[in-house]
Coordinates of C-alpha atoms and ligand atoms in Angstrom, one line a residue:
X1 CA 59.7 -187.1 -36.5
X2 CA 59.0 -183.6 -37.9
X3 CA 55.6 -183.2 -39.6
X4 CA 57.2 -181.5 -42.4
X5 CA 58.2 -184.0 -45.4
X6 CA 60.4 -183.0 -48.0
X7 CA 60.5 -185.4 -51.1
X8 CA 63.1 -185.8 -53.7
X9 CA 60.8 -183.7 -56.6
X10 CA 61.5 -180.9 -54.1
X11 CA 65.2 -181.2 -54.0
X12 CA 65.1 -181.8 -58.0
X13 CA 64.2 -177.8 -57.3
X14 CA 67.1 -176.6 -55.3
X15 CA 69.6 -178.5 -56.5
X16 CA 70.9 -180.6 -60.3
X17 CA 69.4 -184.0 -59.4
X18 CA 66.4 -186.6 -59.6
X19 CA 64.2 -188.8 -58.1
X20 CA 65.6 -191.4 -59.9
X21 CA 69.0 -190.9 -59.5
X22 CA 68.0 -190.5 -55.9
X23 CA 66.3 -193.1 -55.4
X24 CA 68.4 -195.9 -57.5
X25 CA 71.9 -194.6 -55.5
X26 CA 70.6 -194.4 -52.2
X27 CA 67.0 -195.9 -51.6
X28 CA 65.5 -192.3 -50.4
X29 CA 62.7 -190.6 -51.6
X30 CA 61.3 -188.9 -48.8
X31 CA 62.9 -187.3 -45.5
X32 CA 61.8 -185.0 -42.4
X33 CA 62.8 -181.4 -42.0
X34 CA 62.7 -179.7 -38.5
X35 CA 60.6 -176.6 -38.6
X36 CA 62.3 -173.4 -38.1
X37 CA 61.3 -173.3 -34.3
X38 CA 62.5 -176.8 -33.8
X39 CA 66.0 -177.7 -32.6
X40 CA 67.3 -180.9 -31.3
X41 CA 66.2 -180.6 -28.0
X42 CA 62.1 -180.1 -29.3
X43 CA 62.5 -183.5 -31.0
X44 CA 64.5 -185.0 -28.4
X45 CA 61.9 -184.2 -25.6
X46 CA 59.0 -185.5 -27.9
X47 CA 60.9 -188.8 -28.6
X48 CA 61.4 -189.1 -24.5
X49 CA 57.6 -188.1 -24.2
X50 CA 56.4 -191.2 -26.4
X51 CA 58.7 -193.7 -24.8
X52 CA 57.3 -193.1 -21.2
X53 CA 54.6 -193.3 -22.5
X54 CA 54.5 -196.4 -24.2
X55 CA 56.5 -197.8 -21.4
X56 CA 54.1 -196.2 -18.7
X57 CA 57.5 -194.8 -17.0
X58 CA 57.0 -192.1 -14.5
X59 CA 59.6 -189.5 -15.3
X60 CA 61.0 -189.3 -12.1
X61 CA 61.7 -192.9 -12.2
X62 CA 64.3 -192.3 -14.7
X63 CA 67.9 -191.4 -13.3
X64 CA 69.8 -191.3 -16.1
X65 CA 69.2 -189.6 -19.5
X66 CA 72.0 -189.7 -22.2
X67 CA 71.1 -187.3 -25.5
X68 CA 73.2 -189.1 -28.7
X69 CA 73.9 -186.8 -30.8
X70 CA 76.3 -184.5 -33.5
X71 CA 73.6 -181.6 -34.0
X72 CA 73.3 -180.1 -30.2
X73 CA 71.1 -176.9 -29.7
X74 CA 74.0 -175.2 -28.6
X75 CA 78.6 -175.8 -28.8
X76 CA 77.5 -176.3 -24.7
X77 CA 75.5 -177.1 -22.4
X78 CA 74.5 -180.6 -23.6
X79 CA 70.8 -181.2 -24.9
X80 CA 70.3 -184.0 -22.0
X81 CA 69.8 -181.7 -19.2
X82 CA 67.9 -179.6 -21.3
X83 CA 65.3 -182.7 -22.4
X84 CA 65.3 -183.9 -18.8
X85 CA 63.6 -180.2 -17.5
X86 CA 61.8 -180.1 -20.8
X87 CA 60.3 -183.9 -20.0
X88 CA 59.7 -183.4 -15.9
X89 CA 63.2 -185.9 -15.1
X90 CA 64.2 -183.4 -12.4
X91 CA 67.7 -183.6 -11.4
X92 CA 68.4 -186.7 -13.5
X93 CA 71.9 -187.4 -14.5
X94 CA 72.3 -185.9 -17.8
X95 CA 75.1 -185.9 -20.9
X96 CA 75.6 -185.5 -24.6
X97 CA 77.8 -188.1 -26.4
X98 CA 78.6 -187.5 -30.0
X99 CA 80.1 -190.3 -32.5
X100 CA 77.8 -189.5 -35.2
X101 CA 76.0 -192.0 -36.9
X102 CA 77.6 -194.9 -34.0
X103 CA 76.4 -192.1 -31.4
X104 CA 73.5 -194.3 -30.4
X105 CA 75.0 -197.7 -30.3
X106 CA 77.8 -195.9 -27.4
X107 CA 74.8 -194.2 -25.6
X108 CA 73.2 -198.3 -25.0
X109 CA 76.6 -199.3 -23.8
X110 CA 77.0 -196.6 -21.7
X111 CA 73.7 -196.9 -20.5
X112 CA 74.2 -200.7 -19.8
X113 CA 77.3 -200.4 -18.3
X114 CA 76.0 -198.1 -15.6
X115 CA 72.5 -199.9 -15.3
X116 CA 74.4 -203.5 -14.9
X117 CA 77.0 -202.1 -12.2
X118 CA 74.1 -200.5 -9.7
X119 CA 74.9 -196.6 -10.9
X120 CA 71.6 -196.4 -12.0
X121 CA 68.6 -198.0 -12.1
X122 CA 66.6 -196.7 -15.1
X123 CA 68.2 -194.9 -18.3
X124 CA 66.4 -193.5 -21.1
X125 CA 69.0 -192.7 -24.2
X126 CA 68.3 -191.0 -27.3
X127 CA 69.3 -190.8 -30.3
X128 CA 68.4 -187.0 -31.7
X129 CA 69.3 -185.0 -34.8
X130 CA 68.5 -181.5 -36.6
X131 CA 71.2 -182.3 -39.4
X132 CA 69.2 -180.2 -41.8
X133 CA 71.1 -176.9 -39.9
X134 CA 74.6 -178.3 -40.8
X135 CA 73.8 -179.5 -44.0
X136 CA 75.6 -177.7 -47.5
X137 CA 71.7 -177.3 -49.4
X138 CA 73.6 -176.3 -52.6
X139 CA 75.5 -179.6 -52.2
X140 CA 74.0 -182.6 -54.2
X141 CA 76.3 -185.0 -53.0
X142 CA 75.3 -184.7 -49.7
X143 CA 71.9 -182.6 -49.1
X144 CA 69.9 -185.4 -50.8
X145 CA 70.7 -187.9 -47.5
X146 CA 70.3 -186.3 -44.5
X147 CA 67.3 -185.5 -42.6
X148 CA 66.2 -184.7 -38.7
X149 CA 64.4 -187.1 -36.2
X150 CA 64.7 -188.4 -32.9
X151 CA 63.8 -191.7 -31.2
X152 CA 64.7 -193.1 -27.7
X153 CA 65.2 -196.3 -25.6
X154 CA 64.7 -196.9 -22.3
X155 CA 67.5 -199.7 -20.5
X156 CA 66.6 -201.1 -17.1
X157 CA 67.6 -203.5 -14.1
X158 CA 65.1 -206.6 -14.1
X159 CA 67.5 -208.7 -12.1
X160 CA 66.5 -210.9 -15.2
X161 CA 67.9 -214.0 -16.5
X162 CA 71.5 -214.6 -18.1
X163 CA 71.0 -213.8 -22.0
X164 CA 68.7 -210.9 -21.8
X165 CA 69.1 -207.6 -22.5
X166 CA 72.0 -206.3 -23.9
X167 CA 73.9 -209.5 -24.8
X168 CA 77.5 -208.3 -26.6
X169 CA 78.8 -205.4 -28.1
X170 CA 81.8 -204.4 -30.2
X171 CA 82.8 -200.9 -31.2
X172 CA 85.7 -199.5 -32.9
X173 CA 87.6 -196.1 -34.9
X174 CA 89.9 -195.4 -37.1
X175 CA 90.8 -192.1 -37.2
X176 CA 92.7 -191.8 -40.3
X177 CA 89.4 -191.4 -41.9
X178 CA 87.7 -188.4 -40.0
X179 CA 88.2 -185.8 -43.0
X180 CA 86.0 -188.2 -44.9
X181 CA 82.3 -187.3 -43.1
X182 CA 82.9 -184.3 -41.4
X183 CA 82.1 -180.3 -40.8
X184 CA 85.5 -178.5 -40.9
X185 CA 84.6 -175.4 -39.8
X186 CA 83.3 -174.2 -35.9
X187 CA 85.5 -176.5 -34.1
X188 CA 88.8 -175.1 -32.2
X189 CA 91.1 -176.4 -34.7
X190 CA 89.0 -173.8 -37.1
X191 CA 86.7 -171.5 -35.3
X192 CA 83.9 -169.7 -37.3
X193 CA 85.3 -166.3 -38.9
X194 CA 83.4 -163.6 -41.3
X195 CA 86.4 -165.4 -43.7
X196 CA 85.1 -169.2 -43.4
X197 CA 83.3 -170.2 -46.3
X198 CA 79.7 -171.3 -45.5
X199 CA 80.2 -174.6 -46.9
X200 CA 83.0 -175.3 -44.7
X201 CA 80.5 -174.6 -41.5
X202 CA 78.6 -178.0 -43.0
X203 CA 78.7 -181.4 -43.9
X204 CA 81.2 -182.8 -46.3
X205 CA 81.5 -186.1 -47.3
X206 CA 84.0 -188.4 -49.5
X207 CA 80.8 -190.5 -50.4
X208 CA 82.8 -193.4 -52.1
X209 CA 85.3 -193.9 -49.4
X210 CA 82.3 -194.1 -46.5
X211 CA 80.4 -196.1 -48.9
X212 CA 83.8 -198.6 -48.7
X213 CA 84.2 -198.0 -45.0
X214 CA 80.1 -198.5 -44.1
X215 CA 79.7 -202.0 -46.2
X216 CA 82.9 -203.7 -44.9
X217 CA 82.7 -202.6 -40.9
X218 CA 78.5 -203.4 -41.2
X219 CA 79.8 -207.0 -42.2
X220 CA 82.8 -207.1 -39.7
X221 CA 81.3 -205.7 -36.6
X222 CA 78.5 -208.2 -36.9
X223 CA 80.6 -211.2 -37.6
X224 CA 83.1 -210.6 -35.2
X225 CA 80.3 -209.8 -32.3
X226 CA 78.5 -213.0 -33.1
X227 CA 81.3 -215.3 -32.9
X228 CA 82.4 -213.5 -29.6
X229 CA 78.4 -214.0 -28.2
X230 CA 79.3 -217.6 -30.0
X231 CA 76.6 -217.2 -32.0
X232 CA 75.8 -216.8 -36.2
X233 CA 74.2 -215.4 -37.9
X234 CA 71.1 -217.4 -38.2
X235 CA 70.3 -217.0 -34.8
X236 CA 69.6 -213.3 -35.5
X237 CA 65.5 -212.5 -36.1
X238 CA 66.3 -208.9 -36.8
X239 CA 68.9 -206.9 -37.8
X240 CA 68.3 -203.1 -37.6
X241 CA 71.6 -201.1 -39.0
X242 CA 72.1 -197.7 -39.6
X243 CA 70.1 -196.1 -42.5
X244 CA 72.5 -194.8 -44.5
X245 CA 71.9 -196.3 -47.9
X246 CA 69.8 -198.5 -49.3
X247 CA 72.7 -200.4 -51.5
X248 CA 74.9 -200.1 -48.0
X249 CA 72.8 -202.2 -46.3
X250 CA 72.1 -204.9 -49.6
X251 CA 75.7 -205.4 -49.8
X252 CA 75.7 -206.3 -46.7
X253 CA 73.2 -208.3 -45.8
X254 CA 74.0 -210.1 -49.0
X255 CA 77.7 -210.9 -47.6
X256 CA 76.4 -211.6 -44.5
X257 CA 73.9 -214.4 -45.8
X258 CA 70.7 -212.8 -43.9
X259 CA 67.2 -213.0 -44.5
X260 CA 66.1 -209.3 -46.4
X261 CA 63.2 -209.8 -44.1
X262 CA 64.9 -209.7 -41.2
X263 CA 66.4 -206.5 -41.9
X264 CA 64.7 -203.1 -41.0
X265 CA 64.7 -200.3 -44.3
X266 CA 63.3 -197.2 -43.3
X267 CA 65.2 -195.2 -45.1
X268 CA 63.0 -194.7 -47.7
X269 CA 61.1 -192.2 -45.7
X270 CA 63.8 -190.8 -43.4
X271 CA 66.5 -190.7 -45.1
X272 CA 70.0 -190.7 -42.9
X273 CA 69.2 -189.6 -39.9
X274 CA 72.6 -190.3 -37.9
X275 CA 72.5 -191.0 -34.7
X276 CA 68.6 -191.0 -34.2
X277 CA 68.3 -193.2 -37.2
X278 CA 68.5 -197.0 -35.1
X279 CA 65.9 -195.8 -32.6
X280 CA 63.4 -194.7 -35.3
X281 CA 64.1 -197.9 -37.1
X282 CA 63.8 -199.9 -33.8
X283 CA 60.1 -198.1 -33.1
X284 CA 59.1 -198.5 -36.9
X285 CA 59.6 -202.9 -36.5
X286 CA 57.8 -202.8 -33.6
X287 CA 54.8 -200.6 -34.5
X288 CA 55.0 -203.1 -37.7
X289 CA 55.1 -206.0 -35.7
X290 CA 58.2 -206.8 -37.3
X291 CA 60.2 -206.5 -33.3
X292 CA 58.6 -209.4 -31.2
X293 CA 59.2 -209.6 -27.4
X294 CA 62.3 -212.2 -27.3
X295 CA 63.7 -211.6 -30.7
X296 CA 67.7 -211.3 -30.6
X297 CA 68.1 -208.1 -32.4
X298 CA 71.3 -207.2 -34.1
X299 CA 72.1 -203.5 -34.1
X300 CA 74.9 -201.9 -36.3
X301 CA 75.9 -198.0 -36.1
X302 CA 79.0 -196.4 -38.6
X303 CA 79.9 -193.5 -39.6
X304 CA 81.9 -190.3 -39.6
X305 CA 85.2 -190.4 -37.5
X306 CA 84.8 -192.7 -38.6
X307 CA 83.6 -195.0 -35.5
X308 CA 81.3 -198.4 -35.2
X309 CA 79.6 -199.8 -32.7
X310 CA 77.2 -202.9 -32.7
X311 CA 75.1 -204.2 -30.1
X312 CA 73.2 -207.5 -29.8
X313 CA 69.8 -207.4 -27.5
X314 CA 67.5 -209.5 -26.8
X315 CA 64.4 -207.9 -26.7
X316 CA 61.9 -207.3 -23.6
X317 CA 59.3 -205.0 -24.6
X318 CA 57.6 -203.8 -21.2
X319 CA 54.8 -202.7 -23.6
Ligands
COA401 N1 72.1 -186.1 -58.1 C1 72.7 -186.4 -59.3 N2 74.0 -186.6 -59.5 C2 74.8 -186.7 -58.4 C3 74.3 -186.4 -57.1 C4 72.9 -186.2 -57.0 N3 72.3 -185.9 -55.8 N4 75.3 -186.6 -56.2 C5 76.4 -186.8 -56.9 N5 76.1 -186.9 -58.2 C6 76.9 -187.2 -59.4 C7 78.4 -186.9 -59.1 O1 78.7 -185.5 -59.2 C8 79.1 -187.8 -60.1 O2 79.0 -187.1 -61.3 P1 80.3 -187.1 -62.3 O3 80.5 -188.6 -62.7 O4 79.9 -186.3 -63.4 O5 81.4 -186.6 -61.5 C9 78.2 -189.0 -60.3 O6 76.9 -188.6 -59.7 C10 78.7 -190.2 -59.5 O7 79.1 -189.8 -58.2 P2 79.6 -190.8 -57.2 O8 80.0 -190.1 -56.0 O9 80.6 -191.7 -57.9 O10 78.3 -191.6 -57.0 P3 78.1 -192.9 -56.2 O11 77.6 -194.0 -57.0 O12 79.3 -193.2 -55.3 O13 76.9 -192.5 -55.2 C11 76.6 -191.8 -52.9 C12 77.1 -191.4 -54.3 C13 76.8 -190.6 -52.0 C14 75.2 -192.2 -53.0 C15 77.5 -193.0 -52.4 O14 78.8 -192.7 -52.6 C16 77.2 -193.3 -51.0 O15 76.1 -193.8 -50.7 N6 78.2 -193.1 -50.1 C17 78.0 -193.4 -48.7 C18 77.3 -192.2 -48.1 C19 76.8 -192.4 -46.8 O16 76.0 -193.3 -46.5 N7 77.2 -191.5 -45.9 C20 76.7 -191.6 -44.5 C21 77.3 -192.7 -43.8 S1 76.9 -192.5 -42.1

């Protein structure tokens, strides 16, 4: 995460808002902000840095690196190969993939799906965002959720038993929705001019149609991955969703009949941190002890696109 820490008293400064109303719509009342010298790629490499560590991975052990993410240092070349020379993974295979907020959840199955047929061996993928450069700041609506972070996973071949590991996923998009999260401007359909309003160059949001769209896919994704892994419900010991909202993820879990304890918030400190904001919630339960070694761990990404993806794991800490 970025050292700097911007709380909702500072906001109440730049734009017509509280803490309160901050806090009681969305859960939030503190986020991270890159520095000015820090793009995606600096937190990226920092999140990659900590994870081989932790896992006590020799870079060049890793062959594949995929970089999640909507907030790239640059329109092209991807971050990966950049974090892969910035973290001493020389000449790993290394790509971008970008579906926002779900961005993370397609970087495991990618991941899997290459570790599981033999195409690589070792994958690290992140999930790594600097959404405080496309963000509107004179927009309340939207400036009060976002933030920047990064956090990473590594995915390897064990030749383990049946059940471990990634154990299901489902993922899905409907497109008719992708004006309602989205950046309209700097694309080809509308290339940045001196005419293009700034606000069009950043995030825009239809915040009660995604707050319709994130509550019922949380609950469908889930349900109908469970009953395709044959499972419920109550064989999940932790469920770690996207942190969009606070009141997102109540409804929710309140539909879906789970345990509050069993589901990661970190919101409150991070805000919405798209696509890196599973990873930092994966490494917050198990610095907290909350992610135990065997745990089947429900994951749930949504967002603009508007995509979803879930992914059921069962955990194997090598830490
Ligand atoms: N501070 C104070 N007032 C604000 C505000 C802010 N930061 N942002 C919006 N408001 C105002 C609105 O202008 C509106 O005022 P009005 O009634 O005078 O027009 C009022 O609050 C209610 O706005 P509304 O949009 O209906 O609020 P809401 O209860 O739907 O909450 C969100 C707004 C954004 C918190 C909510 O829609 C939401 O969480 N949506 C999902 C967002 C999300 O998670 N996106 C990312 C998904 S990956």
């Amino acid at each position: 995460m970025p050292q700097r820490v911007m709380t909702n008293a500072e906001l109440e400064e730049m734009v017509d808002t509280s803490d309160e109303w901050i806090v009681s719509r969305t859960g939030i009342r503190e986020r991270r902000i890159a520095a000015d010298d820090q793009a995606t790629t600096d937190l990226a490499a920092e999140a990659v840095r900590d994870l081989l560590r932790r896992t006590g991975t020799d870079a060049s052990d890793v062959d594949l690196l995929i970089v999640a993410t909507t907030t790239p240092d640059y329109p092209f070349p991807p971050c990966a190969p950049i974090v892969g020379t910035m973290t001493g993974m020389d000449h790993v295979a290394a790509y971008d993939t970008n579906a926002v907020c779900s961005g993370f959840m397609y970087g495991i199955a990618q991941a899997t799906g290459m570790v599981e047929s033999g195409m690589a061996r070792r994958a690290v993928v992140v999930g790594a965002e600097t959404l405080s450069r496309i963000m509107n700041w004179d927009d309340r609506a939207t400036c009060v959720l976002f933030a920047d972070g990064a956090g990473a996973v590594m995915i390897e071949a064990d030749g383990g038993e049946p059940g471990t590991g990634v154990v299901g996923v489902e993922f899905g998009s409907d497109g008719t929705g992708f004006a309602d999260l989205w950046v309209p401007a700097g694309g080809t359909r509308s290339p940045v001019s001196p005419q293009t309003p700034h606000a069009d160059t950043c995030i825009q949001m239809n915040g009660r149609e995604v707050f319709r769209f994130a509550t019922r896919i949380l609950v469908e994704s889930s349900q109908r991955l469970l009953a395709e892994a044959g499972m419920t419900i109550a064989d999940v010991d932790l469920m770690v969703a996207h942190q969009a909202n606070e009141r997102i993820l109540d409804h929710a879990s309140e539909r879906m009949g789970i345990d509050r304890a069993k589901v990661v918030m970190n919101l409150d400190r991070l805000g919405n941190t798209s696509s890196a904001s599973i990873p930092l919630a994966l490494a917050d339960a198990v610095d907290t002890g909350m992610l135990e070694e065997g745990a089947l761990v429900l994951m749930v990404g949504f967002g603009a696109g508007l995509t979803w993806g879930s992914v059921l794991v069962r955990w194997e800490p090598r830490t």
